[in-house]
Coordinates of C-alpha atoms in Angstrom, one line a residue:
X1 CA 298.5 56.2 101.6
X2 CA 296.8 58.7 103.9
X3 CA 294.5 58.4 106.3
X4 CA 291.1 58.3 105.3
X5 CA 288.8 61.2 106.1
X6 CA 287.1 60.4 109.5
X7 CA 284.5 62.5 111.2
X8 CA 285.6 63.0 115.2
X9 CA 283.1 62.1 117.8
X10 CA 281.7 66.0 118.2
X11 CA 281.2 68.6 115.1
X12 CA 279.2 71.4 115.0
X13 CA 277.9 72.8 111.5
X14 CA 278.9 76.4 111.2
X15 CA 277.0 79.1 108.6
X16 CA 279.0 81.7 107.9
X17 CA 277.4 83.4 104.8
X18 CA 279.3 86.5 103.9
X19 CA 282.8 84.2 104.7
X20 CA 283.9 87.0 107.3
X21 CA 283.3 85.0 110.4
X22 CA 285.3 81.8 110.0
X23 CA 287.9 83.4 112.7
X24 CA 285.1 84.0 115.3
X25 CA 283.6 80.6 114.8
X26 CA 286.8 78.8 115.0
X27 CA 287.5 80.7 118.1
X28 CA 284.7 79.1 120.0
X29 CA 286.0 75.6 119.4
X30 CA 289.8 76.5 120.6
X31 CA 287.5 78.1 123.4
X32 CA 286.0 74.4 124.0
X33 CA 288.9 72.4 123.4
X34 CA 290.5 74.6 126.6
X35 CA 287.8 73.4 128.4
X36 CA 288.7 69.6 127.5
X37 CA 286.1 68.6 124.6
X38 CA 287.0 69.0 121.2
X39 CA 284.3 69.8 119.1
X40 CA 285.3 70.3 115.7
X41 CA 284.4 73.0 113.0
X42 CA 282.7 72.2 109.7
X43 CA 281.6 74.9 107.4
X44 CA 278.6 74.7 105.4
X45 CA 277.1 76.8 102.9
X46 CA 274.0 75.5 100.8
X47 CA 274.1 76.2 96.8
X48 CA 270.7 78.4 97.2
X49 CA 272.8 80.7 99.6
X50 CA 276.0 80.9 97.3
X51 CA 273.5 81.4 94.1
X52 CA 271.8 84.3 96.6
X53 CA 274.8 85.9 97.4
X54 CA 276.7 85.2 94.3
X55 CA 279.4 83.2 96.2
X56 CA 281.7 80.0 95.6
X57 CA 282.1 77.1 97.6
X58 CA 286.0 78.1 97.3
X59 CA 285.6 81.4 98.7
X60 CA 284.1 79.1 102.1
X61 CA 287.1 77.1 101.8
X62 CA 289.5 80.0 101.7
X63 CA 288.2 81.5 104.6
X64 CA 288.4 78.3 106.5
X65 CA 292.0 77.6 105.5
X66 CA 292.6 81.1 106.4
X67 CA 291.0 81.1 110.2
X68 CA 292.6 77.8 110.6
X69 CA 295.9 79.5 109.7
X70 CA 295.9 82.7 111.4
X71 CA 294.8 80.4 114.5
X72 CA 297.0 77.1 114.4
X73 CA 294.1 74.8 114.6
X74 CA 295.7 71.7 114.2
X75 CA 292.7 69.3 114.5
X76 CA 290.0 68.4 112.0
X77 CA 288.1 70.9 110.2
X78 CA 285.5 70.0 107.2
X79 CA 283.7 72.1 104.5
X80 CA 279.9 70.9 103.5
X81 CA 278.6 71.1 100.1
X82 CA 275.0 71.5 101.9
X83 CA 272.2 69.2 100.5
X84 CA 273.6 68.9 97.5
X85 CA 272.6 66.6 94.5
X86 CA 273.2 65.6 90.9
X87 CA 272.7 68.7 89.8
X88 CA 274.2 71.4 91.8
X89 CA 277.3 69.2 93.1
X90 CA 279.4 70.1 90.5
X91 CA 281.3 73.3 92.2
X92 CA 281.6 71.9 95.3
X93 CA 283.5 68.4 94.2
X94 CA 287.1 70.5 94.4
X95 CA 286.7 72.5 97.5
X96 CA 284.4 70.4 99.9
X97 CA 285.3 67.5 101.7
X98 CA 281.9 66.5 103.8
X99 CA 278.8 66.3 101.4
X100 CA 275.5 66.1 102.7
X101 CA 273.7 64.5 100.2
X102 CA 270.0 65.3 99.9
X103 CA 267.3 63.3 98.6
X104 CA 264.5 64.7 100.3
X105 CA 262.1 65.0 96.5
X106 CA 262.4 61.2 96.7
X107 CA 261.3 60.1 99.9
X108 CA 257.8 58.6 99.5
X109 CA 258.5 58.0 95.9
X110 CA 257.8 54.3 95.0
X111 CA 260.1 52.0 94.7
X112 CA 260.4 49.2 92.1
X113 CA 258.6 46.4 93.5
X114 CA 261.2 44.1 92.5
X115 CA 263.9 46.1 94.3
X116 CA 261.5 45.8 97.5
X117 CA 261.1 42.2 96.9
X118 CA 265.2 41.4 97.1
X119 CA 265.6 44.2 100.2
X120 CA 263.2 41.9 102.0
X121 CA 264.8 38.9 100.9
X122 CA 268.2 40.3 101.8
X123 CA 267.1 41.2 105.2
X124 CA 265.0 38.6 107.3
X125 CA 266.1 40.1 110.5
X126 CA 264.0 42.9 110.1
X127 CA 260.8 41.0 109.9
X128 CA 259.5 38.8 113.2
X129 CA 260.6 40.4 116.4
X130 CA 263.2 42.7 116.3
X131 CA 265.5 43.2 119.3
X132 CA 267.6 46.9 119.4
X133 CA 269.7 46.7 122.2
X134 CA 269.0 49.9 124.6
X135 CA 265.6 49.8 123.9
X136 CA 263.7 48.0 126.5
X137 CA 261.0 46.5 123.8
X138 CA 261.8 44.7 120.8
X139 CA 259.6 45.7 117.6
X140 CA 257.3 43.4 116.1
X141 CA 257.2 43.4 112.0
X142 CA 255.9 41.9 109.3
X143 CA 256.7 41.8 105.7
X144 CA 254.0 44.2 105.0
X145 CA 255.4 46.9 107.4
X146 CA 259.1 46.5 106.2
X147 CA 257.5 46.8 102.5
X148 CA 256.0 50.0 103.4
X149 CA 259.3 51.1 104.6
X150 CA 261.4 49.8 101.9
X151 CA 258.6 51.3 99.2
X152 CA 258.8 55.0 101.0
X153 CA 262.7 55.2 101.6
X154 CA 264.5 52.9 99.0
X155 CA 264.1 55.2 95.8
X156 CA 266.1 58.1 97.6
X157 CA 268.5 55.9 99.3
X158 CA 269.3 54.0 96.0
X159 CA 269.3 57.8 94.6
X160 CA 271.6 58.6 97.2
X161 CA 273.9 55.9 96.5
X162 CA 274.2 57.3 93.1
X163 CA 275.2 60.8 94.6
X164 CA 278.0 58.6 96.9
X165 CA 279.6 56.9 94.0
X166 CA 280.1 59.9 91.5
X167 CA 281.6 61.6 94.8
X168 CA 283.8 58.6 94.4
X169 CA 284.6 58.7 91.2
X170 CA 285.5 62.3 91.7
X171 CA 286.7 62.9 95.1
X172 CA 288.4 58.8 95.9
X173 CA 287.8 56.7 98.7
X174 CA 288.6 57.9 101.8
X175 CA 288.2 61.7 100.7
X176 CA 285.3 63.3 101.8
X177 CA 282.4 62.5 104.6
X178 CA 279.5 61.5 103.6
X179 CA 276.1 62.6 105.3
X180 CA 272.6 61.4 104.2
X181 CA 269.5 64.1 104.8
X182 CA 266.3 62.1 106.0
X183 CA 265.0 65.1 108.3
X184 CA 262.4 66.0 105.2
X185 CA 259.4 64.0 105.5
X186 CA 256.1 64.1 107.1
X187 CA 256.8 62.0 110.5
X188 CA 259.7 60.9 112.7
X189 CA 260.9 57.5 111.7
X190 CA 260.8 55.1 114.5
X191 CA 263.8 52.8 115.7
X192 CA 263.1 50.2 113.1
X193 CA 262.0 52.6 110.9
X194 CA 265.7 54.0 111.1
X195 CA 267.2 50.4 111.0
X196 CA 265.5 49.7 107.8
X197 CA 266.9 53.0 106.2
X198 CA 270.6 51.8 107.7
X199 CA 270.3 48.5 105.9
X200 CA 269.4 49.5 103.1
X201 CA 272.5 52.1 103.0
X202 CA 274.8 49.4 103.7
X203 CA 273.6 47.8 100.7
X204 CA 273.9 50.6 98.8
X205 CA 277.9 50.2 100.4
X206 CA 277.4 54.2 101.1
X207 CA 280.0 54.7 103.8
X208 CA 278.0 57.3 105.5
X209 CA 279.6 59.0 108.8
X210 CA 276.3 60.8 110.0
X211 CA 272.5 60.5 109.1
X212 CA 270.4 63.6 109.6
X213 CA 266.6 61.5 110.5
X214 CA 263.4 62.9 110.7
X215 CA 262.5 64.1 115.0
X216 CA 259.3 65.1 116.5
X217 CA 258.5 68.6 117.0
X218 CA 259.6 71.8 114.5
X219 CA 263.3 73.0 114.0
X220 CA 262.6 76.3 112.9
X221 CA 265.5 78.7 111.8
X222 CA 266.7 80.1 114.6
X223 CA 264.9 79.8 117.1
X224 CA 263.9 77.7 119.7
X225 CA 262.5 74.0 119.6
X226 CA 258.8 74.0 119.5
X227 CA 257.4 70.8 120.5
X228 CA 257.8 68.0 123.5
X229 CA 261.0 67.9 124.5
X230 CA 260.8 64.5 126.5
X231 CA 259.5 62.6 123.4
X232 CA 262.4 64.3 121.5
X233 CA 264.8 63.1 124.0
X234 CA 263.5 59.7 123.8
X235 CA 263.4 59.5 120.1
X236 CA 267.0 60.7 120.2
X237 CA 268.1 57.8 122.5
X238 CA 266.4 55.4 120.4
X239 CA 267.8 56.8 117.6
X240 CA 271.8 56.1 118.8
X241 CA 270.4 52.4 120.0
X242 CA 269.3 51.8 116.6
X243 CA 272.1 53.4 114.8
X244 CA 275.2 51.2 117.1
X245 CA 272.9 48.3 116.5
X246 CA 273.3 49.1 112.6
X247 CA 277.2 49.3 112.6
X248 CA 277.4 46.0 114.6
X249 CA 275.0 44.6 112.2
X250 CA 275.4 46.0 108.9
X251 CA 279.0 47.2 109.3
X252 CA 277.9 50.9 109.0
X253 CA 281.3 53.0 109.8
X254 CA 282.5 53.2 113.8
X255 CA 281.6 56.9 113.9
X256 CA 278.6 56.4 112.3
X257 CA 276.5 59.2 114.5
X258 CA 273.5 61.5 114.3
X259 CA 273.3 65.0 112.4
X260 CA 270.6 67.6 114.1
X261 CA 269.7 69.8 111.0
X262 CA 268.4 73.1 111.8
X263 CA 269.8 72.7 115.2
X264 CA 270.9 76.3 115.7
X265 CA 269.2 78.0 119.1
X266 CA 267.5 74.7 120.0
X267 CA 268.2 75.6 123.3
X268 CA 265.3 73.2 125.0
X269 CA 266.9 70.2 123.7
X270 CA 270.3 70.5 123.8
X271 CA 270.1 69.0 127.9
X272 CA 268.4 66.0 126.1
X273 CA 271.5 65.3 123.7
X274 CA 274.0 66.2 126.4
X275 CA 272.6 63.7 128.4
X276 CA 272.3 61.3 125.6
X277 CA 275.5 61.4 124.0
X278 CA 277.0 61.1 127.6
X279 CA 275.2 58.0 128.7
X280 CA 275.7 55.9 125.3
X281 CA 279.2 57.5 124.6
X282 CA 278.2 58.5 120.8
X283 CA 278.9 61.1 118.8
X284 CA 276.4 64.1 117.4
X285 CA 277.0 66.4 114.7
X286 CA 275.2 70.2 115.4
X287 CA 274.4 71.3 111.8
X288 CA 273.7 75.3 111.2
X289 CA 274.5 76.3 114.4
X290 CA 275.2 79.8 116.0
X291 CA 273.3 81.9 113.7
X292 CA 276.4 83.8 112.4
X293 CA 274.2 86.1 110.3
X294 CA 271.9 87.4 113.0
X295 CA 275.2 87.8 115.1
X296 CA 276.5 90.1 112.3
X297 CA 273.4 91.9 112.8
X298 CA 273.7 92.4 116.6
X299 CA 277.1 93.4 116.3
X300 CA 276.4 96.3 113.4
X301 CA 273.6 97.7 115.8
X302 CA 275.8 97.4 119.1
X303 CA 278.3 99.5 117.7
X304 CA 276.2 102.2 117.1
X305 CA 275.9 104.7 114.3
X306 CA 276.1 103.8 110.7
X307 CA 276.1 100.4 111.9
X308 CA 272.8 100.8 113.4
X309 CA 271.8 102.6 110.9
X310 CA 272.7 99.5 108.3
X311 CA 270.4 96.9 110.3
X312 CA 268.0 99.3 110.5
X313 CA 268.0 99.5 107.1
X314 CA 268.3 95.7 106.8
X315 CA 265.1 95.3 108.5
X316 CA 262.9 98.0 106.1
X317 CA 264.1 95.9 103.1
X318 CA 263.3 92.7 104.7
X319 CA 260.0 93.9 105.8
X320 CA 258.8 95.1 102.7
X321 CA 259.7 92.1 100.6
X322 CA 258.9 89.7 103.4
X323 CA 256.6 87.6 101.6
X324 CA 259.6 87.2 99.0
X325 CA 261.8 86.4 101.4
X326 CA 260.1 84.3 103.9
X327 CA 258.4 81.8 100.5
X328 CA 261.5 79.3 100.3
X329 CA 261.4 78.8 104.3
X330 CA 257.9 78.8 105.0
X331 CA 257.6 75.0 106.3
X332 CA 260.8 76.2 108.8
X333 CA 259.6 79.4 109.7
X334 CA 256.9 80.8 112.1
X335 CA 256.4 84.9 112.0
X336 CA 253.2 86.7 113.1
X337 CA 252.7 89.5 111.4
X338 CA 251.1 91.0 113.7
X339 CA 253.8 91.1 115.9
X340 CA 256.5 92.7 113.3
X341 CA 257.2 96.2 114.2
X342 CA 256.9 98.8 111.5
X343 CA 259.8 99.8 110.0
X344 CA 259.3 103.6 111.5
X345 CA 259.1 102.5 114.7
X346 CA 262.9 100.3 114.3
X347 CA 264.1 104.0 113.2
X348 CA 263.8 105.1 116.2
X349 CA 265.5 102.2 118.0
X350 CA 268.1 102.6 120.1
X351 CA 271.1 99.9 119.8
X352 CA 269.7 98.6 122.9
X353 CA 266.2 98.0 121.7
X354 CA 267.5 96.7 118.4
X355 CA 269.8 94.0 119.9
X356 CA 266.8 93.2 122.8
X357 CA 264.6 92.0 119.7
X358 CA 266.7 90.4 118.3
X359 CA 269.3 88.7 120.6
X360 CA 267.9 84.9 121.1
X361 CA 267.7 85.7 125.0
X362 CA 264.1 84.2 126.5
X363 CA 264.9 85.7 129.4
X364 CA 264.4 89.6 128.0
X365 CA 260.6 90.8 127.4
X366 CA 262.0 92.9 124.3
X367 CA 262.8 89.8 122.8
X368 CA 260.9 89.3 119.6
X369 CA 260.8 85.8 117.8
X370 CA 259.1 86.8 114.4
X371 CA 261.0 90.3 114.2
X372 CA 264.3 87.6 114.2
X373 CA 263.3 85.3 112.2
X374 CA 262.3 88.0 109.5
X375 CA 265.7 89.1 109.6
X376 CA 267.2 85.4 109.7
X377 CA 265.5 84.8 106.1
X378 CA 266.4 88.5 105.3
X379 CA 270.0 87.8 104.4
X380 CA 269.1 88.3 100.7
X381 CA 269.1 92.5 102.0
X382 CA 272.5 92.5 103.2
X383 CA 273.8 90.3 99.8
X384 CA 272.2 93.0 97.6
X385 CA 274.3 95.8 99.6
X386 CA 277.4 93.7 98.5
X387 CA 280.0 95.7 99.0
X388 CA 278.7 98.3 101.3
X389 CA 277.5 95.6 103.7
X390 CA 281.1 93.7 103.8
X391 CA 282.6 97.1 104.4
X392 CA 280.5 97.8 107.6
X393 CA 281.3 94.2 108.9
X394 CA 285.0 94.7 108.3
X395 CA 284.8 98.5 110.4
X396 CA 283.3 96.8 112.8
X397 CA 285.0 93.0 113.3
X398 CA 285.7 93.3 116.4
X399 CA 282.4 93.8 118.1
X400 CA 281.1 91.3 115.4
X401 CA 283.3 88.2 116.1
X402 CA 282.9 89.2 119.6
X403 CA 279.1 88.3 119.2
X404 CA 279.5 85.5 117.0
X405 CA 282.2 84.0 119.5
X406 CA 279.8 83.8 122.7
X407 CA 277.0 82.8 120.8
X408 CA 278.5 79.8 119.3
X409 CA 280.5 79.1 122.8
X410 CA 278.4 80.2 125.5
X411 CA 274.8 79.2 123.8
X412 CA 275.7 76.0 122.0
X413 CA 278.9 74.5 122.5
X414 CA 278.6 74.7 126.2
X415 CA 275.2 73.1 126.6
X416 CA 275.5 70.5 123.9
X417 CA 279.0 69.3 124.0
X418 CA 280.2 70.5 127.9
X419 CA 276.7 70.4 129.8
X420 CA 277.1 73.9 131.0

């Protein structure tokens, strides 16, 4: 019998929406396993981008198997069917082997009170005072709290364990790595919060190898964290007490660890989970990082004519259909309109100017926040180019993956996984 799938200790989620990148991105992990942390690669790829770009989830494998090929990577490597659910999980059952199940449309539905009535008579630990270990002070509960809980999270976890066992079914135990998405709701769960969630997983027996919870502040594409950075790093301390304390108690997997969705470019946080991860000695998973896309983009306009010319063009189109494209990210986004140059003025940009905008460097004044995340949602532009867009990519792959490399190494992998 094999080995069952098992999620290492450090994975970092990696975009790569036109599938000409997986090279690059695989690059910057052989670049941090020669610096003596191995952080390994997992692809993901949501259904709204494939149905956007008119993509397969095996096109996303077949790149991956590809890089990992033309590389020799011989350590783990994953694919993501990305918050998928009964419906749209389908075509990514053959190719995928991580599945982040999504039950966001459920959280705060009710619950049947009868189900809530056996959670709380299934779990009396959670009610009375209630002692996480690494956490100074213990909660105090009652049954009406934990009912609140159990009423706002149980529908979508017992949802979820639907999702786990027609993966099951279809994929086998030991075949794939489960993830559960509780990021989408309207306020951080606390500790307890968290432990109720985790029992009530275990009883759903979903074998889950990361949770993605719910943290203060915004994680909007792309850009950096918006919000206070020492609560976040106390949240996400509390967060691996609670979650060790579920394992011990609930006999949650070993490598059960945390997922940080939207975690691209979160650069004032990442100290915080260095730090973290380092103390307690768990594991994080870095979903949607590096930005691959926008480092497309800065390589086409670093090398100069047509490529310029092509992100130029790129950001006219996603400038005049901006409201279009901005609608299905607008809780995730933050643009001011005021401060998006006019399309006439990008003509005249020089490859310089275009790559100050939009490179995610603080430190530059050129750099402009809404002008990138515009172009971060405007991926939908480049996909109607199809082939014309691919074309200028492939002419130009070596400045590209050059981009795409040191962003992924030097901006996330460094500070997240090396403390650089």
């Amino acid at each position: 019998m094999s080995k069952a799938l098992e999620l290492p200790r450090f994975s970092i989620g990696v975009g790569d929406r036109f599938a000409h990148q997986a090279k690059a991105q695989l690059t910057a992990c052989i670049f941090a396993a020669r610096a003596g942390v191995e952080v390994v690669p997992v692809w993901n790829k949501s259904n709204r981008e494939h149905t956007i770009i008119g993509s397969e989830p095996v096109q996303t494998r077949a790149a991956a198997d590809a890089a990992v090929a033309a590389l020799g990577w011989t350590k783990p490597y994953f694919l993501d069917a990305d918050h998928i659910n009964l419906t749209t999980v389908p075509r990514f059952l053959a190719p995928s082997d991580f599945f982040t199940i999504d039950v966001a449309d459920l959280i705060g539905q009710p619950a049947k009170e009868a189900d809530v009535a056996a959670f709380l008579a299934r779990h009396p630990e959670l009610i009375g005072e209630v002692i996480i270990p690494g956490i100074a002070e213990p909660f105090h509960t009652d049954a009406a709290f934990v009912s609140r809980v159990a009423n706002k999270f149980l529908a979508a976890v017992q949802h979820a364990g639907v999702i786990y066992r027609m993966l099951l079914e279809n994929k086998g135990i030991g075949c794939f790595v489960p993830e559960i998405s509780m990021d989408e709701t309207d306020s951080p769960q606390t500790p307890v919060e968290l432990l109720i969630i985790l029992a009530a997983i275990a009883d759903e027996k979903i074998a889950i190898q990361t949770i993605a919870p719910k943290f203060t502040g915004r994680f909007n594409k792309g850009v950096d964290y918006v919000g206070d950075v020492a609560q976040f790093a106390k949240e996400f301390e509390e967060d691996l007490a609670a979650i060790a304390f579920a394992i011990k108690t609930y006999g949650l997997p070993a490598n059960l660890k945390l997922s940080v969705h939207s975690g691209s470019d979160k650069f004032s946080i990442y100290k915080s989970i260095h730090a973290a991860v380092t103390k307690t000695g768990a594991g994080v998973h870095l979903k949607t990082a590096g930005t691959t896309w926008l480092e497309e983009l800065i390589g086409l306009a670093e090398s100069g004519g047509d490529g310029l010319a092509l992100a130029i063009e790129v950001y006219a189109e996603a400038y005049a259909h901006s409201a279009e494209l901005c609608a299905p990210y607008a809780t995730v986004i933050d643009i001011d309109p005021a401060a998006l140059p006019l399309p006439a003025e990008v003509e005249t940009w020089t490859s310089e100017q275009f790559t100050s905008a939009l490179r995610h460097d603080q430190s530059n004044p050129a750099y402009n926040q809404s002008f990138r995340q515009l172009l971060h949602v405007g991926f939908k532009v480049a996909a109607k180019m199809g082939d014309r867009y691919l074309k200028a990519l492939e002419a130009n792959e070596e400045i590209v993956a050059k981009n795409v490399t040191a962003n992924l190494f030097e901006r996330h992998i460094k500070p997240v996984f090396l403390g650089q």
